[in-house]
Coordinates of C-alpha atoms and ligand atoms in Angstrom, one line a residue:
M15 CA -16.8 24.1 35.2
N16 CA -14.2 23.1 32.7
S17 CA -14.7 23.1 28.9
L18 CA -15.3 19.4 28.8
M19 CA -18.1 19.6 31.3
K20 CA -19.6 22.5 29.4
K21 CA -19.6 20.7 26.2
H22 CA -21.4 17.7 27.7
G23 CA -23.9 19.8 29.5
G24 CA -23.0 20.1 33.2
D25 CA -21.2 18.6 36.2
A26 CA -21.6 14.8 36.2
G27 CA -20.3 14.7 39.8
V28 CA -16.7 13.8 39.0
N29 CA -13.7 15.9 38.7
V30 CA -13.0 15.4 35.0
S31 CA -9.9 17.6 35.2
T32 CA -8.0 14.7 36.8
A33 CA -7.7 11.6 34.7
Y34 CA -8.4 8.4 36.6
M35 CA -6.6 6.1 34.2
M36 CA -2.9 5.9 33.4
C37 CA -2.0 8.0 30.5
Q38 CA 0.7 6.1 28.7
E39 CA 2.2 7.4 25.5
L40 CA 1.9 5.0 22.5
M41 CA 5.5 4.3 21.4
I42 CA 6.6 2.1 18.4
S43 CA 9.5 0.7 20.5
D44 CA 6.9 -0.8 22.9
L45 CA 5.6 -3.1 20.1
L46 CA 8.9 -4.8 19.8
E47 CA 9.5 -4.8 23.6
Y48 CA 6.2 -6.6 24.0
A49 CA 6.9 -9.2 21.3
A50 CA 10.3 -9.9 22.7
H51 CA 9.0 -10.3 26.2
V52 CA 5.7 -12.1 25.6
Y53 CA 6.4 -13.9 22.3
G54 CA 10.2 -13.9 22.5
R55 CA 10.7 -17.1 20.6
K56 CA 8.4 -16.3 17.8
E57 CA 10.3 -15.9 14.6
I58 CA 11.0 -13.5 11.8
I59 CA 11.9 -15.5 8.7
T60 CA 13.7 -13.8 5.9
R61 CA 14.8 -14.7 2.4
R62 CA 18.0 -12.8 2.4
L63 CA 19.3 -10.9 -0.6
E64 CA 22.4 -13.0 -0.2
G65 CA 20.2 -16.0 -1.2
D66 CA 19.9 -18.0 2.0
T67 CA 17.1 -18.1 4.6
H68 CA 17.6 -16.3 7.9
R69 CA 15.5 -17.0 11.0
Y70 CA 15.7 -15.3 14.3
S71 CA 13.4 -14.4 17.2
Y72 CA 11.7 -11.2 18.2
K73 CA 14.1 -11.2 21.2
E74 CA 17.1 -11.0 18.9
A75 CA 15.3 -8.4 16.7
L76 CA 15.0 -6.2 19.8
Q77 CA 18.6 -6.6 20.7
R78 CA 19.8 -5.7 17.2
S79 CA 17.4 -2.7 16.9
K80 CA 18.9 -1.4 20.1
K81 CA 22.4 -1.8 18.6
L82 CA 21.3 0.2 15.6
A83 CA 19.9 2.9 17.9
N84 CA 23.3 3.1 19.6
A85 CA 25.1 3.1 16.2
L86 CA 23.0 6.0 14.9
T87 CA 23.4 7.9 18.1
N88 CA 27.1 7.6 17.7
L89 CA 26.8 8.9 14.2
G90 CA 25.1 12.0 15.5
V91 CA 21.4 11.2 14.8
K92 CA 19.0 13.1 17.1
I93 CA 15.3 13.0 17.8
G94 CA 13.4 14.3 14.7
D95 CA 16.2 13.7 12.2
R96 CA 15.2 11.9 9.0
V97 CA 17.1 8.7 8.5
G98 CA 16.4 7.1 5.0
T99 CA 16.1 3.5 4.1
M100 CA 16.0 2.1 0.6
A101 CA 15.6 -1.6 1.1
W102 CA 13.6 -4.8 0.5
N103 CA 11.6 -6.8 3.0
T104 CA 14.3 -8.2 5.3
Y105 CA 15.0 -8.5 9.0
R106 CA 17.6 -5.7 8.7
H107 CA 15.0 -3.3 7.3
F108 CA 12.7 -4.4 10.2
E109 CA 15.5 -3.4 12.6
C110 CA 15.7 0.0 10.8
Y111 CA 12.0 0.5 11.4
Y112 CA 12.4 0.0 15.1
G113 CA 16.0 1.3 15.7
I114 CA 15.2 4.6 13.9
S115 CA 11.7 5.3 15.1
G116 CA 12.4 3.8 18.5
M117 CA 15.2 6.4 19.1
G118 CA 12.8 9.2 18.1
A119 CA 14.2 9.8 14.7
I120 CA 12.0 9.5 11.5
C121 CA 12.3 6.4 9.4
H122 CA 12.1 7.8 5.8
T123 CA 11.4 4.8 3.5
I124 CA 12.4 5.6 0.0
N125 CA 10.9 3.8 -3.0
P126 CA 13.8 2.7 -5.3
R127 CA 11.3 2.4 -8.3
L128 CA 10.7 6.1 -8.4
F129 CA 12.4 8.0 -11.1
I130 CA 15.9 9.0 -10.0
E131 CA 14.9 12.7 -10.2
Q132 CA 12.1 12.0 -7.8
I133 CA 14.5 10.1 -5.4
D134 CA 16.8 13.1 -5.6
Y135 CA 13.9 15.4 -4.9
I136 CA 12.5 13.6 -1.9
I137 CA 15.9 13.1 -0.2
H138 CA 16.4 16.9 -0.5
H139 CA 12.9 17.7 0.5
A140 CA 13.0 15.4 3.6
E141 CA 16.6 16.6 4.4
T142 CA 17.6 13.0 5.0
S143 CA 20.8 12.8 7.0
I144 CA 21.8 9.2 6.7
L145 CA 20.8 6.5 4.2
L146 CA 20.7 2.8 4.9
L147 CA 20.4 0.8 1.7
D148 CA 20.6 -2.7 0.3
A149 CA 23.8 -3.3 -1.7
C150 CA 21.7 -3.8 -4.9
F151 CA 20.6 -0.1 -4.7
V152 CA 24.2 1.2 -4.3
P153 CA 24.6 1.6 -8.1
L154 CA 21.3 3.5 -8.3
I155 CA 22.5 6.1 -5.7
E156 CA 26.2 6.4 -6.7
P157 CA 25.5 8.7 -9.8
I158 CA 23.5 11.2 -7.7
A159 CA 25.5 11.0 -4.5
S160 CA 27.5 14.2 -5.4
H161 CA 24.1 16.2 -5.2
L162 CA 23.1 14.7 -1.9
E163 CA 25.2 17.0 0.2
G164 CA 23.0 16.5 3.3
I165 CA 23.7 12.8 3.6
K166 CA 26.5 12.3 6.2
A167 CA 26.8 8.6 5.8
Y168 CA 25.6 5.7 3.7
I169 CA 25.1 2.4 5.6
V170 CA 25.0 -0.7 3.4
L171 CA 22.8 -3.4 4.7
I172 CA 25.1 -6.4 4.1
D173 CA 27.4 -8.9 5.7
E174 CA 30.9 -7.6 6.4
D175 CA 32.6 -10.0 4.0
K176 CA 30.3 -9.0 1.1
M177 CA 30.6 -5.2 1.5
P178 CA 30.9 -3.9 -2.1
S179 CA 33.5 -1.3 -3.1
T180 CA 31.7 1.9 -3.8
S181 CA 32.2 5.5 -4.7
L182 CA 29.6 6.6 -2.1
P183 CA 31.2 8.9 0.3
N184 CA 31.5 7.7 3.9
A185 CA 30.1 4.3 3.2
L186 CA 29.8 2.0 6.2
C187 CA 28.9 -1.7 6.5
Y188 CA 25.7 -2.4 8.6
E189 CA 27.1 -5.6 10.2
A190 CA 30.4 -4.0 11.1
L191 CA 28.4 -1.2 12.9
M192 CA 26.3 -3.9 14.6
A193 CA 29.4 -5.8 15.8
D194 CA 30.8 -2.6 17.3
S195 CA 27.6 -1.4 19.0
S196 CA 26.2 -2.2 22.5
E197 CA 22.7 -3.7 22.9
E198 CA 22.3 -1.7 26.1
Y199 CA 19.9 1.0 25.2
V200 CA 16.9 2.6 26.8
W201 CA 14.3 3.9 24.4
P202 CA 13.3 7.5 25.0
Q203 CA 9.7 8.0 26.1
L204 CA 8.3 10.7 23.9
S205 CA 4.9 12.1 23.2
S206 CA 2.7 9.7 21.1
D207 CA 2.5 12.5 18.5
T208 CA 6.2 12.4 17.8
P209 CA 6.7 11.7 14.1
A210 CA 7.9 8.2 13.5
S211 CA 8.1 7.5 9.7
L212 CA 7.8 9.3 6.4
C213 CA 6.6 8.0 3.1
Y214 CA 6.2 9.9 -0.2
T215 CA 3.3 9.3 -2.5
S216 CA 4.2 8.0 -5.9
G217 CA 2.1 10.7 -7.6
T218 CA 1.9 10.5 -11.4
T219 CA 1.7 14.3 -11.6
G220 CA 3.9 16.9 -9.9
N221 CA 6.4 16.1 -7.2
P222 CA 5.8 13.3 -4.7
K223 CA 4.2 14.5 -1.5
G224 CA 5.4 13.4 2.0
V225 CA 3.1 11.7 4.5
L226 CA 4.5 11.9 8.1
Y227 CA 3.1 9.1 10.4
T228 CA 3.3 9.5 14.1
H229 CA 3.9 6.8 16.8
R230 CA 0.2 7.2 17.8
S231 CA -1.2 6.9 14.2
T232 CA 1.0 3.8 13.6
I233 CA -0.1 2.0 16.8
L234 CA -3.8 2.9 16.4
H235 CA -3.6 1.7 12.8
A236 CA -2.0 -1.6 14.0
Y237 CA -4.6 -2.1 16.7
A238 CA -7.5 -1.6 14.3
S239 CA -6.0 -3.7 11.5
R240 CA -5.2 -6.8 13.4
N241 CA -8.8 -7.3 14.6
P242 CA -10.9 -10.4 13.7
D243 CA -13.1 -8.3 11.4
A244 CA -10.1 -6.8 9.8
L245 CA -6.9 -8.8 8.9
N246 CA -7.5 -11.2 11.8
V247 CA -3.8 -11.5 12.9
S248 CA -3.1 -13.4 16.1
S249 CA -0.2 -15.1 17.7
D250 CA -1.1 -18.2 15.7
S251 CA -0.7 -16.3 12.4
V252 CA 2.1 -16.7 9.9
V253 CA 2.1 -13.4 7.9
M254 CA 4.0 -12.6 4.7
P255 CA 3.8 -9.0 3.4
V256 CA 4.4 -9.1 -0.4
V257 CA 4.0 -5.4 -0.4
P258 CA 7.4 -3.7 -0.1
M259 CA 8.6 -2.2 3.1
Y260 CA 9.7 0.8 1.1
H261 CA 6.1 1.8 0.4
V262 CA 3.5 2.7 3.2
C263 CA 5.4 0.6 5.7
A264 CA 4.3 -2.7 4.0
W265 CA 0.7 -1.9 5.0
G266 CA 1.7 -1.8 8.7
I267 CA 2.5 -5.5 8.9
P268 CA 5.9 -4.9 10.5
Y269 CA 4.0 -3.3 13.4
I270 CA 0.9 -5.5 13.4
A271 CA 2.9 -8.8 13.6
P272 CA 4.9 -8.0 16.8
M273 CA 1.7 -6.5 18.4
A274 CA 0.0 -9.9 17.8
G275 CA 3.0 -12.0 18.4
A276 CA 2.6 -13.5 14.9
T277 CA 5.4 -15.1 12.9
L278 CA 6.6 -12.6 10.3
V279 CA 7.9 -13.9 6.9
L280 CA 9.9 -11.5 4.8
P281 CA 10.5 -12.3 1.2
G282 CA 13.5 -10.0 0.6
S283 CA 13.6 -9.0 -3.0
G284 CA 12.1 -12.4 -4.0
M285 CA 8.7 -11.1 -5.2
E286 CA 8.6 -13.6 -8.2
S287 CA 6.1 -16.4 -8.0
A288 CA 8.5 -19.3 -7.7
Q289 CA 10.4 -17.6 -4.8
L290 CA 7.1 -16.7 -3.1
Y291 CA 5.9 -20.3 -3.4
E292 CA 9.1 -21.7 -2.0
L293 CA 8.8 -19.4 1.1
V294 CA 5.1 -20.0 1.6
T295 CA 5.8 -23.7 1.8
L296 CA 8.9 -23.4 4.0
A297 CA 7.3 -21.2 6.5
S298 CA 3.7 -22.5 6.3
V299 CA 2.4 -19.0 5.6
D300 CA -1.4 -18.5 6.2
L301 CA -1.9 -14.8 5.4
M302 CA -0.3 -12.9 2.5
L303 CA -0.8 -9.4 1.4
G304 CA -0.2 -7.6 -1.9
V305 CA -1.5 -5.9 -5.0
P306 CA -3.6 -7.8 -7.6
T307 CA -0.8 -8.1 -10.2
I308 CA 1.3 -10.1 -7.9
W309 CA -1.5 -12.6 -7.3
L310 CA -2.5 -12.8 -10.9
R311 CA 1.1 -13.9 -11.7
F312 CA 1.2 -16.1 -8.6
I313 CA -1.9 -18.2 -9.6
D314 CA -0.6 -18.4 -13.2
Y315 CA 2.4 -20.0 -11.6
L316 CA 0.4 -22.4 -9.4
R317 CA -1.8 -23.3 -12.3
S318 CA 1.0 -24.0 -14.8
H319 CA 3.0 -26.1 -12.2
N320 CA -0.1 -27.8 -10.8
L321 CA 0.6 -26.7 -7.3
G322 CA -1.6 -25.7 -4.3
V323 CA -1.0 -23.6 -1.2
P324 CA -2.8 -25.6 1.5
T325 CA -1.5 -23.5 4.5
V326 CA -2.8 -20.2 3.0
H327 CA -6.3 -19.3 4.1
T328 CA -6.3 -15.6 3.2
I329 CA -4.8 -13.3 0.6
A330 CA -5.4 -9.6 1.4
V331 CA -5.5 -7.6 -1.8
G332 CA -5.3 -3.8 -2.1
G333 CA -3.8 -0.9 -4.0
A334 CA -6.2 -1.6 -6.8
A335 CA -9.5 -3.4 -7.2
A336 CA -9.4 -7.1 -7.4
P337 CA -10.9 -8.6 -10.5
K338 CA -13.7 -11.1 -9.9
S339 CA -11.9 -13.8 -11.9
L340 CA -9.1 -13.6 -9.3
V341 CA -11.6 -13.9 -6.4
E342 CA -13.3 -16.8 -8.0
E343 CA -10.1 -18.8 -8.9
L344 CA -8.6 -18.3 -5.4
D345 CA -11.9 -19.5 -3.9
K346 CA -12.7 -22.5 -6.2
Q347 CA -9.2 -23.8 -7.1
Y348 CA -7.2 -23.0 -3.9
G349 CA -9.8 -22.5 -1.1
V350 CA -8.3 -19.1 -0.4
Y351 CA -10.4 -16.1 0.7
L352 CA -9.4 -12.9 -1.1
L353 CA -9.8 -10.2 1.5
P354 CA -10.3 -6.8 -0.2
I355 CA -8.6 -3.7 1.2
W356 CA -8.9 -0.1 0.3
G357 CA -6.4 2.5 1.4
M358 CA -3.8 5.1 0.4
T359 CA -0.4 6.3 1.5
E360 CA -2.4 9.2 3.1
T361 CA -4.4 6.7 5.2
S362 CA -1.5 4.7 6.6
P363 CA -2.9 2.8 4.5
L364 CA -5.6 0.5 5.8
A365 CA -9.0 2.2 5.9
T366 CA -11.7 -0.3 4.7
L367 CA -11.6 -4.1 4.5
G368 CA -14.0 -6.9 3.5
A369 CA -13.3 -9.6 6.2
K370 CA -14.7 -13.1 6.0
T371 CA -17.1 -12.7 8.8
H372 CA -19.7 -15.4 9.6
E373 CA -22.2 -13.2 7.7
V374 CA -20.0 -13.0 4.6
A375 CA -19.1 -16.7 4.8
S376 CA -22.7 -17.8 4.8
M377 CA -23.8 -15.6 1.9
S378 CA -24.5 -17.1 -1.5
T379 CA -21.4 -17.5 -3.6
Q380 CA -22.2 -14.6 -5.9
A381 CA -23.1 -12.3 -3.0
R382 CA -19.9 -13.1 -1.3
Y383 CA -17.9 -12.4 -4.5
A384 CA -19.7 -9.0 -4.7
V385 CA -18.3 -8.2 -1.2
Q386 CA -14.9 -9.4 -2.3
V387 CA -14.7 -7.1 -5.3
S388 CA -15.8 -4.1 -3.1
A389 CA -13.5 -2.3 -0.8
G390 CA -15.2 -3.6 2.3
K391 CA -16.3 -1.7 5.4
P392 CA -14.4 1.0 7.3
L393 CA -12.3 0.0 10.3
F394 CA -13.4 1.5 13.7
G395 CA -11.8 5.0 13.7
I396 CA -12.2 5.6 10.0
E397 CA -15.2 7.6 8.8
V398 CA -16.1 7.7 5.2
S399 CA -18.5 10.0 3.3
I400 CA -19.4 10.6 -0.3
L401 CA -20.0 14.1 -1.5
D402 CA -21.2 15.7 -4.7
E403 CA -19.3 18.4 -6.7
R404 CA -20.7 21.1 -4.3
K405 CA -19.6 19.1 -1.3
R406 CA -23.1 18.1 -0.4
K407 CA -23.5 14.7 1.4
L408 CA -24.8 11.9 -0.8
P409 CA -26.9 9.0 0.7
H410 CA -25.3 5.6 1.4
D411 CA -27.9 3.8 -0.7
G412 CA -25.7 1.6 -2.9
N413 CA -26.4 3.7 -5.9
S414 CA -25.2 7.3 -5.5
K415 CA -21.7 7.9 -6.8
G416 CA -19.7 10.6 -5.1
F417 CA -16.2 11.9 -4.2
L418 CA -14.9 9.7 -1.4
F419 CA -13.8 11.7 1.7
V420 CA -12.2 10.1 4.8
R421 CA -11.2 11.1 8.3
G422 CA -9.6 9.3 11.2
P423 CA -6.6 9.1 13.6
W424 CA -4.4 7.5 11.0
V425 CA -5.4 9.8 8.1
L426 CA -3.0 12.8 7.4
N427 CA -4.1 16.3 8.2
R428 CA -1.5 17.9 5.9
Y429 CA 1.4 16.9 3.7
Y430 CA 4.9 17.2 5.0
K431 CA 6.3 20.7 4.7
L432 CA 3.4 21.7 2.4
E433 CA 1.1 24.2 4.1
K434 CA -1.6 24.3 1.4
A435 CA -3.2 21.5 -0.4
D436 CA -6.7 21.3 -2.1
A437 CA -7.3 17.9 -0.7
F438 CA -8.7 19.0 2.6
F439 CA -12.2 20.1 3.5
R440 CA -13.9 21.2 6.8
D441 CA -17.6 20.3 7.2
D442 CA -20.2 22.4 8.9
Q443 CA -19.1 21.0 12.3
D444 CA -15.6 22.1 11.6
R445 CA -14.4 18.5 11.1
L446 CA -11.5 17.9 8.8
W447 CA -11.9 15.5 5.9
F448 CA -9.4 14.3 3.3
D449 CA -10.4 14.1 -0.4
T450 CA -9.2 10.7 -1.6
G451 CA -9.5 11.5 -5.3
D452 CA -11.6 8.4 -5.7
I453 CA -15.3 8.1 -6.7
A454 CA -17.2 5.6 -4.6
V455 CA -20.6 4.2 -3.8
I456 CA -21.5 3.2 -0.2
D457 CA -24.4 0.9 0.6
E458 CA -26.8 0.7 3.6
K459 CA -24.6 -1.9 5.3
G460 CA -21.5 0.3 5.1
Y461 CA -19.8 -1.5 2.2
V462 CA -17.7 0.9 0.1
S463 CA -17.2 0.2 -3.6
I464 CA -14.5 2.2 -5.5
V465 CA -15.9 3.1 -8.9
D466 CA -12.8 4.8 -10.2
R467 CA -10.2 7.4 -9.6
A468 CA -12.1 10.7 -10.3
K469 CA -9.6 11.6 -13.0
D470 CA -9.9 8.2 -14.7
M471 CA -13.7 8.0 -15.0
I472 CA -14.9 8.2 -18.5
K473 CA -17.6 10.8 -19.2
S474 CA -19.7 9.5 -22.1
G475 CA -22.7 11.5 -23.1
G476 CA -23.2 12.8 -19.6
E477 CA -23.0 9.3 -18.1
W478 CA -20.0 7.8 -16.2
I479 CA -18.2 4.7 -17.2
S480 CA -15.8 3.0 -14.7
S481 CA -12.5 2.2 -16.3
I482 CA -11.8 -0.2 -13.4
D483 CA -14.9 -2.2 -14.1
L484 CA -14.1 -2.5 -17.7
E485 CA -10.5 -3.5 -17.1
N486 CA -11.4 -6.1 -14.5
T487 CA -14.0 -7.6 -16.8
A488 CA -11.5 -7.8 -19.6
V489 CA -8.9 -9.6 -17.5
G490 CA -11.4 -12.2 -16.6
H491 CA -10.7 -13.7 -20.1
P492 CA -8.1 -16.4 -19.7
E493 CA -6.1 -15.1 -22.7
I494 CA -5.9 -11.5 -21.5
K495 CA -3.0 -10.9 -19.2
E496 CA -3.5 -7.2 -18.5
A497 CA -6.0 -4.5 -19.5
C498 CA -6.1 -0.7 -19.3
V499 CA -8.9 1.6 -20.2
I500 CA -8.7 5.4 -20.8
G501 CA -11.3 7.9 -21.9
A502 CA -10.3 9.3 -25.3
R503 CA -11.9 12.5 -26.6
H504 CA -14.9 11.9 -28.8
P505 CA -16.6 14.5 -31.2
K506 CA -20.1 13.3 -30.2
W507 CA -19.9 11.8 -26.8
E508 CA -17.2 13.9 -25.1
E509 CA -15.2 10.8 -24.2
R510 CA -15.4 7.1 -25.2
P511 CA -13.5 4.2 -23.7
L512 CA -10.4 2.9 -25.4
L513 CA -9.1 -0.5 -24.3
F514 CA -5.5 -1.6 -24.3
I515 CA -4.7 -5.3 -23.9
V516 CA -1.6 -7.3 -23.2
K517 CA -2.2 -10.9 -24.2
Q518 CA -1.1 -13.9 -22.3
P519 CA 2.1 -15.5 -23.9
H520 CA 1.1 -17.5 -27.0
A521 CA -2.5 -16.3 -26.8
A522 CA -4.4 -15.8 -30.1
I523 CA -7.3 -13.7 -29.0
D524 CA -8.4 -11.1 -31.5
K525 CA -10.5 -7.9 -31.4
E526 CA -13.7 -9.7 -32.3
Q527 CA -13.3 -12.2 -29.5
V528 CA -12.6 -9.4 -27.1
Y529 CA -15.9 -7.7 -28.1
Q530 CA -17.8 -11.0 -27.9
Y531 CA -16.5 -11.6 -24.4
L532 CA -17.2 -8.1 -23.2
S533 CA -20.7 -7.8 -24.8
D534 CA -21.8 -10.9 -22.8
R535 CA -20.9 -9.2 -19.6
L536 CA -21.4 -5.4 -20.0
V537 CA -24.1 -3.0 -21.2
K538 CA -23.6 -2.0 -24.8
W539 CA -22.8 1.7 -24.2
W540 CA -19.9 0.6 -21.9
L541 CA -18.1 -1.3 -24.7
P542 CA -14.9 0.3 -25.8
D543 CA -14.9 2.1 -29.1
D544 CA -11.6 0.4 -30.0
V545 CA -9.2 -2.2 -28.7
I546 CA -5.4 -1.9 -29.1
F547 CA -3.1 -4.8 -28.4
L548 CA 0.3 -3.8 -26.8
T549 CA 3.2 -5.9 -25.7
A550 CA 3.4 -4.1 -22.3
L551 CA 1.6 -1.4 -20.3
P552 CA 3.2 1.4 -18.4
H553 CA 3.3 1.1 -14.6
T554 CA 4.0 3.5 -11.7
A555 CA 6.7 2.9 -9.1
T556 CA 4.1 1.0 -7.0
G557 CA 3.0 -1.2 -9.8
K558 CA -0.2 0.6 -10.8
L559 CA -1.2 1.3 -14.3
Q560 CA 0.2 4.6 -15.4
K561 CA -2.7 5.9 -17.4
K562 CA -1.2 9.3 -17.9
V563 CA 1.3 7.9 -20.3
L564 CA -1.4 6.3 -22.5
R565 CA -3.6 9.4 -22.2
D566 CA -0.9 11.7 -23.3
R567 CA -0.4 9.6 -26.4
Y568 CA -3.9 8.4 -27.2
E569 CA -6.4 11.0 -25.9
N570 CA -7.1 12.2 -29.5
Y571 CA -7.3 8.7 -30.9
F572 CA -11.0 9.1 -31.9
T573 CA -10.6 12.6 -33.2
K574 CA -7.2 12.1 -34.9
P575 CA -6.3 8.4 -34.9
V576 CA -2.7 7.5 -33.9
L577 CA -0.9 6.1 -37.0
E578 CA -0.6 2.3 -37.2
S579 CA 3.2 2.7 -37.0
E580 CA 2.9 4.7 -33.7
V581 CA 0.8 2.0 -32.0
Ligands
AMP626 P1 -1.3 4.6 -3.0 O1 -1.3 5.8 -2.1 O2 -0.2 4.5 -3.9 O3 -1.4 3.4 -2.1 O4 -2.7 4.7 -3.9 C1 -4.0 4.8 -3.4 C2 -5.0 4.6 -4.4 O5 -5.0 3.3 -4.9 C3 -6.4 4.9 -4.0 O6 -6.8 6.2 -3.9 C4 -7.2 4.1 -5.0 O7 -7.5 4.8 -6.2 C5 -6.4 2.9 -5.3 N1 -6.8 1.8 -4.5 C6 -6.3 1.3 -3.4 N2 -7.0 0.2 -3.0 C7 -8.0 0.0 -3.9 C8 -9.1 -0.9 -4.0 N3 -9.3 -1.9 -3.1 N4 -9.9 -0.7 -5.1 C9 -9.8 0.2 -6.0 N5 -8.8 1.1 -5.9 C10 -7.9 1.0 -4.9

């Protein structure tokens, strides 16, 4: 009796040592082969960095990805090599995703908004051998190129006649390489567990850490995410990721769209509202994805120009909690469903979503909004658990707050080239869990609500205050553009909230009005002990509030106030 039979308690009468179904490896190249053969005429529409709009079919995308695989093979790239990209959302970057991973190399997407020291660090850490980059990033890399001894060639993603002159050693033009390469290429059939892409976290402390996705994790993530109760992407969809392809693979959309045969709309570097609006209208986009700040700006633009987006039915929002004011305005003014997502670089990233199921659609407005400001429910494959400080399981009762742990086939089991990390935990059944660093509540129906990052929660007199809830309440005020809350040390209460506000342009709101607005919506002990108006807030490379900068400066504000001149 083999081990599988033993585990399940005996011989069920079949020889389980022989599989009766075909065992086919899951390869990223098959996604594009499928789209090219089954949805060959479906388009990828790009706003090019050169300024014009480019349209081509999945069939052409496949041909050019094969050309890239040939070009990289000629440059000496082998299975397992790390090939870097530093590029916006364009068809050329899409070809890199498929050409590089398809040939068995690792597509190492590099976030250009990281500090240059971090970029230098991750290129060394990943031992990146070739870098494909948009021309706009050439000046960023030139000053450090002399340190990057491992990079054998730089390939600039640009038309031949626009190739910039550069001091980068061995700089090649992408389109010249394309012109010289054959589209005859047979993708290697490798194990599903072959690494396919690499993305570094944009950590605010310490060095960035690498997350190495496999072909299998990428495809399973795409299967789960395109489902009706998830992003609901079909061959009728027109999808525009407004999340950059240089961070967590644009939430998997470059894989999900070809799997579904959906039209893919890529905004290039045009992430500003006017450019997005133009592209939404041109391509009749119906699903967009991005972080809350993008959409707060976008609806400001729609409002001030008296515009609507009739083709859009869903905006998927993740990376940070969506404020209720955003949910409400999208619903009431634009008829758009804000679909909440929670995930991390470490979870590929999609893990929980709040889809507009029939049940959700038929809820009362306020109950529906409550779902939309939560993180939604886990996708099939993802398990979630909340634990206390001693790693004891807490109930899913909608009340208990705990450290959120996750597991699943597209959650990392270790960081790249980092043998030890505190973030992993084995339960009493020897199952591995990843500590997300978030504090969450889970209710009886399985809805997860993120209370805060564990390190951002404010501990006031033994009780917790969620900085996220405070911030999202504050930005509900029409004159407040952005808000950030930190816990500052307090002689009596241990910590008390300190609120920073950036006003909308020309707004006249003062401290008293802020307090009036918040006291109508929050319990008294949650009200911040002070409000500071700033002209801008610090952000990380992925657009999140960089609280560490404010904490370093203001954590002693209530014990030793910062001088007026320092504010
Ligand atoms: P990153 O790896 O840069 O994508 O950051 C992941 C972190 O973003 C998570 O651990 C959360 O703290 C935060 N985050 C992502 N989605 C949400 C959400 N829907 N609500 C609240 N926080 C979120």
